[in-house]
Amino acid sequence: MATIPTLIYPESDENIIPQLISWSLAPDADLFDVADHCAALVSVLVETDDSETAIALCERLLQALRKLRELCDVDLPPYLVALLIMGEKTHSCVPDCWQDTLTQVDYALALVQAVMSGELPANVAKELTGLLHDMVWLLAEFVKEPRVVAH
């Protein structure tokens, strides 16, 4: 499993933004790593008021979501499979109609592109950014949900 670098939190949360924008995914990042990376990006994006910073974060989020989409079509490595069958299967954090990970990723990609377009009224862009945040966090939780009850 790839190691996610630890972000350094200096005296101000605003100093995390350059680190996050320059933070690149390891080539061997797995599904969980990429989902966590997406969640980190969107968490900062939802709090960002500067349009230039928001665009940079959106561009990084698009890259990460595209990587996540690629990984959805790849067989999971054994260590992730083991994590997914450990523990008890509980109710999913997403509705039954969203059980396809690719659909969720595609929704998130569309939201990022809408937010980046610059064509939306400011209040609509803010609301869609909030929806994007929630969608990505649900997605990050969903990919880590136990799928099979261990016997």
Tab-separated table of N, CA and C in Angstrom:
chain	number	residue	atom	x	y	z
A	1	MET	N	0.842	-1.161	0.000
A	1	MET	CA	0.000	0.000	0.000
A	1	MET	C	0.894	1.232	0.000
A	2	ALA	N	0.512	2.210	-0.785
A	2	ALA	CA	1.270	3.451	-0.847
A	2	ALA	C	1.076	4.244	0.440
A	3	THR	N	2.064	4.992	0.781
A	3	THR	CA	1.981	5.816	1.976
A	3	THR	C	1.597	7.218	1.577
A	4	ILE	N	0.604	7.756	2.251
A	4	ILE	CA	0.194	9.128	1.985
A	4	ILE	C	1.083	10.032	2.815
A	5	PRO	N	1.752	10.980	2.176
A	5	PRO	CA	2.614	11.862	2.944
A	5	PRO	C	1.799	12.643	3.965
A	6	THR	N	2.418	12.910	5.080
A	6	THR	CA	1.760	13.686	6.125
A	6	THR	C	1.858	15.151	5.764
A	7	LEU	N	0.714	15.795	5.760
A	7	LEU	CA	0.704	17.221	5.497
A	7	LEU	C	1.089	17.944	6.777
A	8	ILE	N	1.860	18.983	6.636
A	8	ILE	CA	2.318	19.752	7.792
A	8	ILE	C	1.375	20.928	7.979
A	9	TYR	N	0.854	21.059	9.187
A	9	TYR	CA	-0.061	22.138	9.499
A	9	TYR	C	0.668	23.229	10.271
A	10	PRO	N	1.191	24.230	9.557
A	10	PRO	CA	1.813	25.344	10.265
A	10	PRO	C	0.741	26.136	11.022
A	11	GLU	N	1.107	27.282	11.510
A	11	GLU	CA	0.209	28.066	12.346
A	11	GLU	C	-1.126	28.396	11.688
A	12	SER	N	-1.211	28.371	10.379
A	12	SER	CA	-2.438	28.722	9.675
A	12	SER	C	-2.864	27.603	8.738
A	13	ASP	N	-4.157	27.329	8.726
A	13	ASP	CA	-4.687	26.329	7.802
A	13	ASP	C	-4.503	26.745	6.350
A	14	GLU	N	-4.369	28.053	6.097
A	14	GLU	CA	-4.195	28.517	4.731
A	14	GLU	C	-2.859	28.031	4.149
A	15	ASN	N	-1.899	27.721	4.998
A	15	ASN	CA	-0.609	27.244	4.518
A	15	ASN	C	-0.672	25.810	4.019
A	16	ILE	N	-1.758	25.112	4.293
A	16	ILE	CA	-1.919	23.740	3.826
A	16	ILE	C	-2.247	23.706	2.334
A	17	ILE	N	-2.830	24.776	1.830
A	17	ILE	CA	-3.288	24.793	0.445
A	17	ILE	C	-2.154	24.567	-0.554
A	18	PRO	N	-1.027	25.277	-0.461
A	18	PRO	CA	0.055	25.010	-1.425
A	18	PRO	C	0.566	23.561	-1.345
A	19	GLN	N	0.625	23.019	-0.119
A	19	GLN	CA	1.055	21.621	0.024
A	19	GLN	C	0.090	20.687	-0.686
A	20	LEU	N	-1.192	20.925	-0.491
A	20	LEU	CA	-2.205	20.053	-1.061
A	20	LEU	C	-2.234	20.156	-2.579
A	21	ILE	N	-2.065	21.355	-3.104
A	21	ILE	CA	-2.061	21.546	-4.552
A	21	ILE	C	-0.841	20.877	-5.187
A	22	SER	N	0.305	20.925	-4.510
A	22	SER	CA	1.514	20.329	-5.076
A	22	SER	C	1.664	18.847	-4.743
A	23	TRP	N	0.848	18.338	-3.854
A	23	TRP	CA	0.897	16.948	-3.404
A	23	TRP	C	0.456	16.041	-4.540
A	24	SER	N	1.330	15.180	-5.005
A	24	SER	CA	0.946	14.285	-6.088
A	24	SER	C	0.806	12.858	-5.573
A	25	LEU	N	-0.086	12.162	-6.194
A	25	LEU	CA	-0.326	10.768	-5.832
A	25	LEU	C	0.849	9.903	-6.262
A	26	ALA	N	1.189	8.953	-5.425
A	26	ALA	CA	2.232	7.993	-5.789
A	26	ALA	C	1.719	7.140	-6.947
A	27	PRO	N	2.595	6.738	-7.850
A	27	PRO	CA	2.159	5.912	-8.985
A	27	PRO	C	1.486	4.604	-8.542
A	28	ASP	N	1.874	4.108	-7.371
A	28	ASP	CA	1.292	2.848	-6.893
A	28	ASP	C	0.181	3.072	-5.868
A	29	ALA	N	-0.381	4.285	-5.839
A	29	ALA	CA	-1.468	4.571	-4.908
A	29	ALA	C	-2.639	3.636	-5.188
A	30	ASP	N	-3.233	3.130	-4.111
A	30	ASP	CA	-4.359	2.210	-4.283
A	30	ASP	C	-5.684	2.963	-4.165
A	31	LEU	N	-6.763	2.230	-4.306
A	31	LEU	CA	-8.097	2.796	-4.285
A	31	LEU	C	-8.361	3.602	-3.017
A	32	PHE	N	-7.953	3.070	-1.875
A	32	PHE	CA	-8.175	3.760	-0.600
A	32	PHE	C	-7.355	5.042	-0.525
A	33	ASP	N	-6.101	4.973	-0.959
A	33	ASP	CA	-5.231	6.157	-0.946
A	33	ASP	C	-5.814	7.276	-1.807
A	34	VAL	N	-6.268	6.916	-2.999
A	34	VAL	CA	-6.797	7.917	-3.922
A	34	VAL	C	-8.103	8.500	-3.381
A	35	ALA	N	-8.942	7.659	-2.809
A	35	ALA	CA	-10.192	8.155	-2.215
A	35	ALA	C	-9.894	9.134	-1.080
A	36	ASP	N	-8.919	8.810	-0.247
A	36	ASP	CA	-8.530	9.718	0.844
A	36	ASP	C	-7.962	11.028	0.294
A	37	HIS	N	-7.198	10.933	-0.776
A	37	HIS	CA	-6.635	12.129	-1.414
A	37	HIS	C	-7.762	13.033	-1.932
A	38	CYS	N	-8.755	12.433	-2.567
A	38	CYS	CA	-9.910	13.197	-3.056
A	38	CYS	C	-10.626	13.886	-1.902
A	39	ALA	N	-10.810	13.160	-0.807
A	39	ALA	CA	-11.495	13.723	0.363
A	39	ALA	C	-10.705	14.897	0.946
A	40	ALA	N	-9.382	14.785	0.977
A	40	ALA	CA	-8.554	15.881	1.490
A	40	ALA	C	-8.692	17.122	0.600
A	41	LEU	N	-8.652	16.921	-0.699
A	41	LEU	CA	-8.771	18.049	-1.627
A	41	LEU	C	-10.119	18.752	-1.495
A	42	VAL	N	-11.179	17.967	-1.449
A	42	VAL	CA	-12.517	18.566	-1.410
A	42	VAL	C	-12.790	19.222	-0.060
A	43	SER	N	-12.145	18.740	0.992
A	43	SER	CA	-12.316	19.361	2.309
A	43	SER	C	-11.752	20.772	2.334
A	44	VAL	N	-10.645	20.972	1.656
A	44	VAL	CA	-10.055	22.307	1.576
A	44	VAL	C	-10.830	23.153	0.564
A	45	LEU	N	-11.240	22.550	-0.530
A	45	LEU	CA	-11.987	23.273	-1.563
A	45	LEU	C	-13.260	23.905	-1.005
A	46	VAL	N	-13.989	23.174	-0.203
A	46	VAL	CA	-15.268	23.676	0.304
A	46	VAL	C	-15.074	24.895	1.217
A	47	GLU	N	-13.882	25.058	1.769
A	47	GLU	CA	-13.588	26.190	2.651
A	47	GLU	C	-12.879	27.340	1.933
A	48	THR	N	-12.611	27.181	0.652
A	48	THR	CA	-11.832	28.156	-0.111
A	48	THR	C	-12.729	29.201	-0.760
A	49	ASP	N	-12.388	30.465	-0.552
A	49	ASP	CA	-13.138	31.565	-1.156
A	49	ASP	C	-12.414	32.158	-2.362
A	50	ASP	N	-11.116	31.961	-2.442
A	50	ASP	CA	-10.315	32.514	-3.532
A	50	ASP	C	-10.536	31.692	-4.798
A	51	SER	N	-10.979	32.331	-5.872
A	51	SER	CA	-11.325	31.602	-7.096
A	51	SER	C	-10.112	30.944	-7.749
A	52	GLU	N	-8.964	31.596	-7.698
A	52	GLU	CA	-7.755	31.017	-8.291
A	52	GLU	C	-7.346	29.737	-7.557
A	53	THR	N	-7.405	29.774	-6.246
A	53	THR	CA	-7.082	28.597	-5.430
A	53	THR	C	-8.107	27.499	-5.663
A	54	ALA	N	-9.368	27.879	-5.756
A	54	ALA	CA	-10.429	26.899	-5.987
A	54	ALA	C	-10.224	26.178	-7.318
A	55	ILE	N	-9.840	26.912	-8.337
A	55	ILE	CA	-9.590	26.303	-9.650
A	55	ILE	C	-8.420	25.319	-9.557
A	56	ALA	N	-7.353	25.710	-8.881
A	56	ALA	CA	-6.192	24.821	-8.729
A	56	ALA	C	-6.584	23.549	-7.971
A	57	LEU	N	-7.375	23.698	-6.914
A	57	LEU	CA	-7.833	22.533	-6.163
A	57	LEU	C	-8.752	21.660	-7.013
A	58	CYS	N	-9.614	22.285	-7.798
A	58	CYS	CA	-10.503	21.529	-8.691
A	58	CYS	C	-9.709	20.741	-9.733
A	59	GLU	N	-8.664	21.363	-10.271
A	59	GLU	CA	-7.833	20.656	-11.256
A	59	GLU	C	-7.181	19.424	-10.637
A	60	ARG	N	-6.669	19.576	-9.415
A	60	ARG	CA	-6.065	18.430	-8.717
A	60	ARG	C	-7.126	17.379	-8.402
A	61	LEU	N	-8.320	17.837	-8.018
A	61	LEU	CA	-9.406	16.907	-7.714
A	61	LEU	C	-9.835	16.149	-8.963
A	62	LEU	N	-9.892	16.829	-10.092
A	62	LEU	CA	-10.214	16.139	-11.351
A	62	LEU	C	-9.199	15.033	-11.635
A	63	GLN	N	-7.918	15.344	-11.477
A	63	GLN	CA	-6.876	14.333	-11.699
A	63	GLN	C	-7.063	13.146	-10.765
A	64	ALA	N	-7.322	13.433	-9.500
A	64	ALA	CA	-7.474	12.361	-8.512
A	64	ALA	C	-8.728	11.534	-8.782
A	65	LEU	N	-9.820	12.183	-9.149
A	65	LEU	CA	-11.049	11.439	-9.449
A	65	LEU	C	-10.888	10.579	-10.703
A	66	ARG	N	-10.161	11.096	-11.674
A	66	ARG	CA	-9.903	10.278	-12.879
A	66	ARG	C	-9.066	9.049	-12.532
A	67	LYS	N	-8.094	9.232	-11.656
A	67	LYS	CA	-7.285	8.096	-11.181
A	67	LYS	C	-8.177	7.113	-10.412
A	68	LEU	N	-9.058	7.632	-9.592
A	68	LEU	CA	-9.987	6.785	-8.843
A	68	LEU	C	-10.867	5.989	-9.793
A	69	ARG	N	-11.326	6.644	-10.844
A	69	ARG	CA	-12.167	5.962	-11.833
A	69	ARG	C	-11.397	4.815	-12.487
A	70	GLU	N	-10.134	5.059	-12.828
A	70	GLU	CA	-9.295	3.995	-13.410
A	70	GLU	C	-9.175	2.817	-12.449
A	71	LEU	N	-8.958	3.123	-11.183
A	71	LEU	CA	-8.757	2.074	-10.190
A	71	LEU	C	-10.026	1.265	-9.931
A	72	CYS	N	-11.178	1.834	-10.237
A	72	CYS	CA	-12.437	1.100	-10.058
A	72	CYS	C	-12.532	-0.083	-11.017
A	73	ASP	N	-11.815	-0.014	-12.134
A	73	ASP	CA	-11.845	-1.082	-13.130
A	73	ASP	C	-10.705	-2.083	-12.968
A	74	VAL	N	-9.901	-1.909	-11.939
A	74	VAL	CA	-8.746	-2.779	-11.713
A	74	VAL	C	-9.051	-3.697	-10.536
A	75	ASP	N	-8.602	-4.940	-10.632
A	75	ASP	CA	-8.767	-5.847	-9.501
A	75	ASP	C	-8.039	-5.280	-8.289
A	76	LEU	N	-8.689	-5.401	-7.154
A	76	LEU	CA	-8.088	-4.910	-5.924
A	76	LEU	C	-6.935	-5.797	-5.490
A	77	PRO	N	-5.893	-5.202	-4.930
A	77	PRO	CA	-4.801	-6.022	-4.397
A	77	PRO	C	-5.300	-6.831	-3.197
A	78	PRO	N	-4.663	-7.960	-2.926
A	78	PRO	CA	-5.115	-8.836	-1.842
A	78	PRO	C	-5.243	-8.146	-0.480
A	79	TYR	N	-4.347	-7.216	-0.153
A	79	TYR	CA	-4.432	-6.569	1.155
A	79	TYR	C	-5.692	-5.706	1.271
A	80	LEU	N	-6.179	-5.120	0.162
A	80	LEU	CA	-7.430	-4.369	0.218
A	80	LEU	C	-8.633	-5.305	0.283
A	81	VAL	N	-8.545	-6.408	-0.443
A	81	VAL	CA	-9.627	-7.396	-0.377
A	81	VAL	C	-9.776	-7.880	1.059
A	82	ALA	N	-8.656	-8.138	1.712
A	82	ALA	CA	-8.697	-8.587	3.106
A	82	ALA	C	-9.363	-7.543	3.990
A	83	LEU	N	-9.075	-6.277	3.755
A	83	LEU	CA	-9.707	-5.217	4.544
A	83	LEU	C	-11.214	-5.144	4.295
A	84	LEU	N	-11.617	-5.416	3.064
A	84	LEU	CA	-13.029	-5.324	2.721
A	84	LEU	C	-13.853	-6.504	3.227
A	85	ILE	N	-13.190	-7.616	3.536
A	85	ILE	CA	-13.967	-8.749	4.064
A	85	ILE	C	-13.838	-8.874	5.573
A	86	MET	N	-12.979	-8.070	6.167
A	86	MET	CA	-12.895	-8.050	7.624
A	86	MET	C	-14.108	-7.298	8.150
A	87	GLY	N	-14.475	-7.535	9.332
A	87	GLY	CA	-15.566	-6.775	9.929
A	87	GLY	C	-16.917	-7.198	9.397
A	88	GLU	N	-17.925	-6.651	9.992
A	88	GLU	CA	-19.278	-7.008	9.620
A	88	GLU	C	-19.816	-6.050	8.585
A	89	LYS	N	-20.550	-6.630	7.656
A	89	LYS	CA	-21.203	-5.800	6.652
A	89	LYS	C	-22.345	-5.058	7.329
A	90	THR	N	-22.385	-3.775	7.133
A	90	THR	CA	-23.439	-2.950	7.716
A	90	THR	C	-24.214	-2.308	6.583
A	91	HIS	N	-25.170	-1.498	6.943
A	91	HIS	CA	-25.900	-0.772	5.911
A	91	HIS	C	-24.947	0.183	5.221
A	92	SER	N	-25.092	0.275	3.936
A	92	SER	CA	-24.217	1.131	3.145
A	92	SER	C	-24.476	2.607	3.444
A	93	CYS	N	-23.438	3.405	3.264
A	93	CYS	CA	-23.569	4.848	3.461
A	93	CYS	C	-24.226	5.517	2.253
A	94	VAL	N	-24.429	4.764	1.172
A	94	VAL	CA	-25.082	5.323	-0.015
A	94	VAL	C	-26.317	4.486	-0.356
A	95	PRO	N	-27.282	5.095	-1.029
A	95	PRO	CA	-28.490	4.346	-1.383
A	95	PRO	C	-28.196	3.223	-2.379
A	96	ASP	N	-29.105	2.281	-2.459
A	96	ASP	CA	-28.939	1.135	-3.357
A	96	ASP	C	-28.716	1.555	-4.808
A	97	CYS	N	-29.327	2.641	-5.220
A	97	CYS	CA	-29.189	3.075	-6.616
A	97	CYS	C	-27.795	3.627	-6.922
A	98	TRP	N	-26.964	3.841	-5.896
A	98	TRP	CA	-25.612	4.355	-6.098
A	98	TRP	C	-24.554	3.307	-5.773
A	99	GLN	N	-24.891	2.057	-5.777
A	99	GLN	CA	-23.944	1.016	-5.394
A	99	GLN	C	-22.843	0.804	-6.427
A	100	ASP	N	-22.969	1.409	-7.582
A	100	ASP	CA	-21.920	1.336	-8.594
A	100	ASP	C	-20.938	2.490	-8.362
A	101	THR	N	-19.712	2.163	-8.039
A	101	THR	CA	-18.708	3.182	-7.736
A	101	THR	C	-18.464	4.111	-8.926
A	102	LEU	N	-18.472	3.560	-10.133
A	102	LEU	CA	-18.224	4.398	-11.314
A	102	LEU	C	-19.272	5.494	-11.457
A	103	THR	N	-20.516	5.190	-11.139
A	103	THR	CA	-21.571	6.202	-11.206
A	103	THR	C	-21.272	7.337	-10.237
A	104	GLN	N	-20.862	6.993	-9.032
A	104	GLN	CA	-20.541	8.013	-8.036
A	104	GLN	C	-19.364	8.872	-8.489
A	105	VAL	N	-18.340	8.238	-9.038
A	105	VAL	CA	-17.174	8.989	-9.511
A	105	VAL	C	-17.586	9.912	-10.658
A	106	ASP	N	-18.410	9.399	-11.571
A	106	ASP	CA	-18.864	10.228	-12.690
A	106	ASP	C	-19.672	11.433	-12.203
A	107	TYR	N	-20.518	11.239	-11.197
A	107	TYR	CA	-21.262	12.364	-10.620
A	107	TYR	C	-20.289	13.398	-10.049
A	108	ALA	N	-19.296	12.932	-9.313
A	108	ALA	CA	-18.323	13.844	-8.712
A	108	ALA	C	-17.533	14.584	-9.790
A	109	LEU	N	-17.133	13.875	-10.843
A	109	LEU	CA	-16.416	14.520	-11.948
A	109	LEU	C	-17.275	15.617	-12.587
A	110	ALA	N	-18.550	15.330	-12.792
A	110	ALA	CA	-19.454	16.319	-13.393
A	110	ALA	C	-19.604	17.543	-12.481
A	111	LEU	N	-19.685	17.309	-11.187
A	111	LEU	CA	-19.795	18.431	-10.251
A	111	LEU	C	-18.542	19.300	-10.271
A	112	VAL	N	-17.374	18.678	-10.310
A	112	VAL	CA	-16.125	19.454	-10.362
A	112	VAL	C	-16.105	20.314	-11.624
A	113	GLN	N	-16.464	19.721	-12.741
A	113	GLN	CA	-16.453	20.467	-13.999
A	113	GLN	C	-17.456	21.619	-13.977
A	114	ALA	N	-18.605	21.396	-13.360
A	114	ALA	CA	-19.599	22.472	-13.251
A	114	ALA	C	-19.063	23.611	-12.385
A	115	VAL	N	-18.460	23.258	-11.263
A	115	VAL	CA	-17.911	24.272	-10.357
A	115	VAL	C	-16.782	25.039	-11.044
A	116	MET	N	-15.961	24.346	-11.811
A	116	MET	CA	-14.824	24.984	-12.490
A	116	MET	C	-15.237	25.852	-13.669
A	117	SER	N	-16.419	25.659	-14.183
A	117	SER	CA	-16.826	26.324	-15.425
A	117	SER	C	-16.803	27.853	-15.348
A	118	GLY	N	-17.031	28.389	-14.162
A	118	GLY	CA	-17.083	29.842	-14.025
A	118	GLY	C	-18.360	30.433	-14.596
A	119	GLU	N	-19.285	29.588	-15.018
A	119	GLU	CA	-20.521	30.053	-15.633
A	119	GLU	C	-21.684	30.109	-14.649
A	120	LEU	N	-21.469	29.644	-13.432
A	120	LEU	CA	-22.554	29.555	-12.462
A	120	LEU	C	-22.619	30.802	-11.585
A	121	PRO	N	-23.826	31.181	-11.166
A	121	PRO	CA	-23.904	32.244	-10.158
A	121	PRO	C	-23.147	31.800	-8.906
A	122	ALA	N	-22.586	32.741	-8.186
A	122	ALA	CA	-21.740	32.427	-7.030
A	122	ALA	C	-22.454	31.558	-6.007
A	123	ASN	N	-23.722	31.828	-5.736
A	123	ASN	CA	-24.440	31.031	-4.742
A	123	ASN	C	-24.656	29.598	-5.217
A	124	VAL	N	-24.858	29.402	-6.500
A	124	VAL	CA	-25.031	28.056	-7.047
A	124	VAL	C	-23.702	27.304	-7.002
A	125	ALA	N	-22.611	27.968	-7.364
A	125	ALA	CA	-21.284	27.339	-7.307
A	125	ALA	C	-20.960	26.922	-5.876
A	126	LYS	N	-21.314	27.763	-4.912
A	126	LYS	CA	-21.054	27.440	-3.507
A	126	LYS	C	-21.859	26.210	-3.088
A	127	GLU	N	-23.126	26.159	-3.458
A	127	GLU	CA	-23.963	25.008	-3.109
A	127	GLU	C	-23.479	23.737	-3.802
A	128	LEU	N	-23.083	23.839	-5.054
A	128	LEU	CA	-22.579	22.655	-5.764
A	128	LEU	C	-21.244	22.189	-5.190
A	129	THR	N	-20.442	23.126	-4.707
A	129	THR	CA	-19.188	22.751	-4.045
A	129	THR	C	-19.490	21.972	-2.770
A	130	GLY	N	-20.490	22.404	-2.035
A	130	GLY	CA	-20.915	21.669	-0.843
A	130	GLY	C	-21.417	20.281	-1.193
A	131	LEU	N	-22.192	20.179	-2.259
A	131	LEU	CA	-22.676	18.878	-2.727
A	131	LEU	C	-21.500	18.002	-3.161
A	132	LEU	N	-20.542	18.589	-3.856
A	132	LEU	CA	-19.338	17.865	-4.267
A	132	LEU	C	-18.599	17.327	-3.047
A	133	HIS	N	-18.447	18.159	-2.036
A	133	HIS	CA	-17.790	17.738	-0.801
A	133	HIS	C	-18.472	16.497	-0.235
A	134	ASP	N	-19.793	16.580	-0.080
A	134	ASP	CA	-20.538	15.458	0.499
A	134	ASP	C	-20.446	14.214	-0.379
A	135	MET	N	-20.522	14.410	-1.685
A	135	MET	CA	-20.451	13.286	-2.625
A	135	MET	C	-19.099	12.583	-2.530
A	136	VAL	N	-18.025	13.349	-2.498
A	136	VAL	CA	-16.683	12.756	-2.440
A	136	VAL	C	-16.463	12.051	-1.101
A	137	TRP	N	-16.917	12.652	-0.017
A	137	TRP	CA	-16.765	11.998	1.289
A	137	TRP	C	-17.555	10.698	1.351
A	138	LEU	N	-18.771	10.700	0.819
A	138	LEU	CA	-19.543	9.453	0.766
A	138	LEU	C	-18.828	8.409	-0.086
A	139	LEU	N	-18.299	8.846	-1.199
A	139	LEU	CA	-17.569	7.945	-2.084
A	139	LEU	C	-16.353	7.348	-1.383
A	140	ALA	N	-15.606	8.187	-0.677
A	140	ALA	CA	-14.418	7.714	0.044
A	140	ALA	C	-14.809	6.688	1.109
A	141	GLU	N	-15.931	6.896	1.772
A	141	GLU	CA	-16.407	5.932	2.773
A	141	GLU	C	-16.933	4.670	2.100
A	142	PHE	N	-17.624	4.841	1.000
A	142	PHE	CA	-18.236	3.716	0.305
A	142	PHE	C	-17.194	2.710	-0.188
A	143	VAL	N	-16.094	3.213	-0.765
A	143	VAL	CA	-15.102	2.266	-1.294
A	143	VAL	C	-14.432	1.453	-0.207
A	144	LYS	N	-14.540	1.901	1.054
A	144	LYS	CA	-13.914	1.190	2.170
A	144	LYS	C	-14.894	0.315	2.957
A	145	GLU	N	-16.159	0.321	2.547
A	145	GLU	CA	-17.152	-0.476	3.265
A	145	GLU	C	-16.886	-1.964	3.087
A	146	PRO	N	-17.026	-2.728	4.173
A	146	PRO	CA	-16.922	-4.184	4.031
A	146	PRO	C	-17.973	-4.686	3.038
A	147	ARG	N	-17.570	-5.577	2.163
A	147	ARG	CA	-18.459	-6.078	1.122
A	147	ARG	C	-18.996	-7.476	1.419
A	148	VAL	N	-18.191	-8.239	2.122
A	148	VAL	CA	-18.532	-9.633	2.368
A	148	VAL	C	-18.334	-9.890	3.858
A	149	VAL	N	-19.262	-10.595	4.428
A	149	VAL	CA	-19.114	-10.942	5.846
A	149	VAL	C	-18.070	-12.041	5.965
A	150	ALA	N	-17.090	-11.845	6.836
A	150	ALA	CA	-16.044	-12.844	7.060
A	150	ALA	C	-16.657	-14.044	7.758
A	151	HIS	N	-16.282	-15.228	7.345
A	151	HIS	CA	-16.806	-16.454	7.967
A	151	HIS	C	-15.834	-17.013	8.955
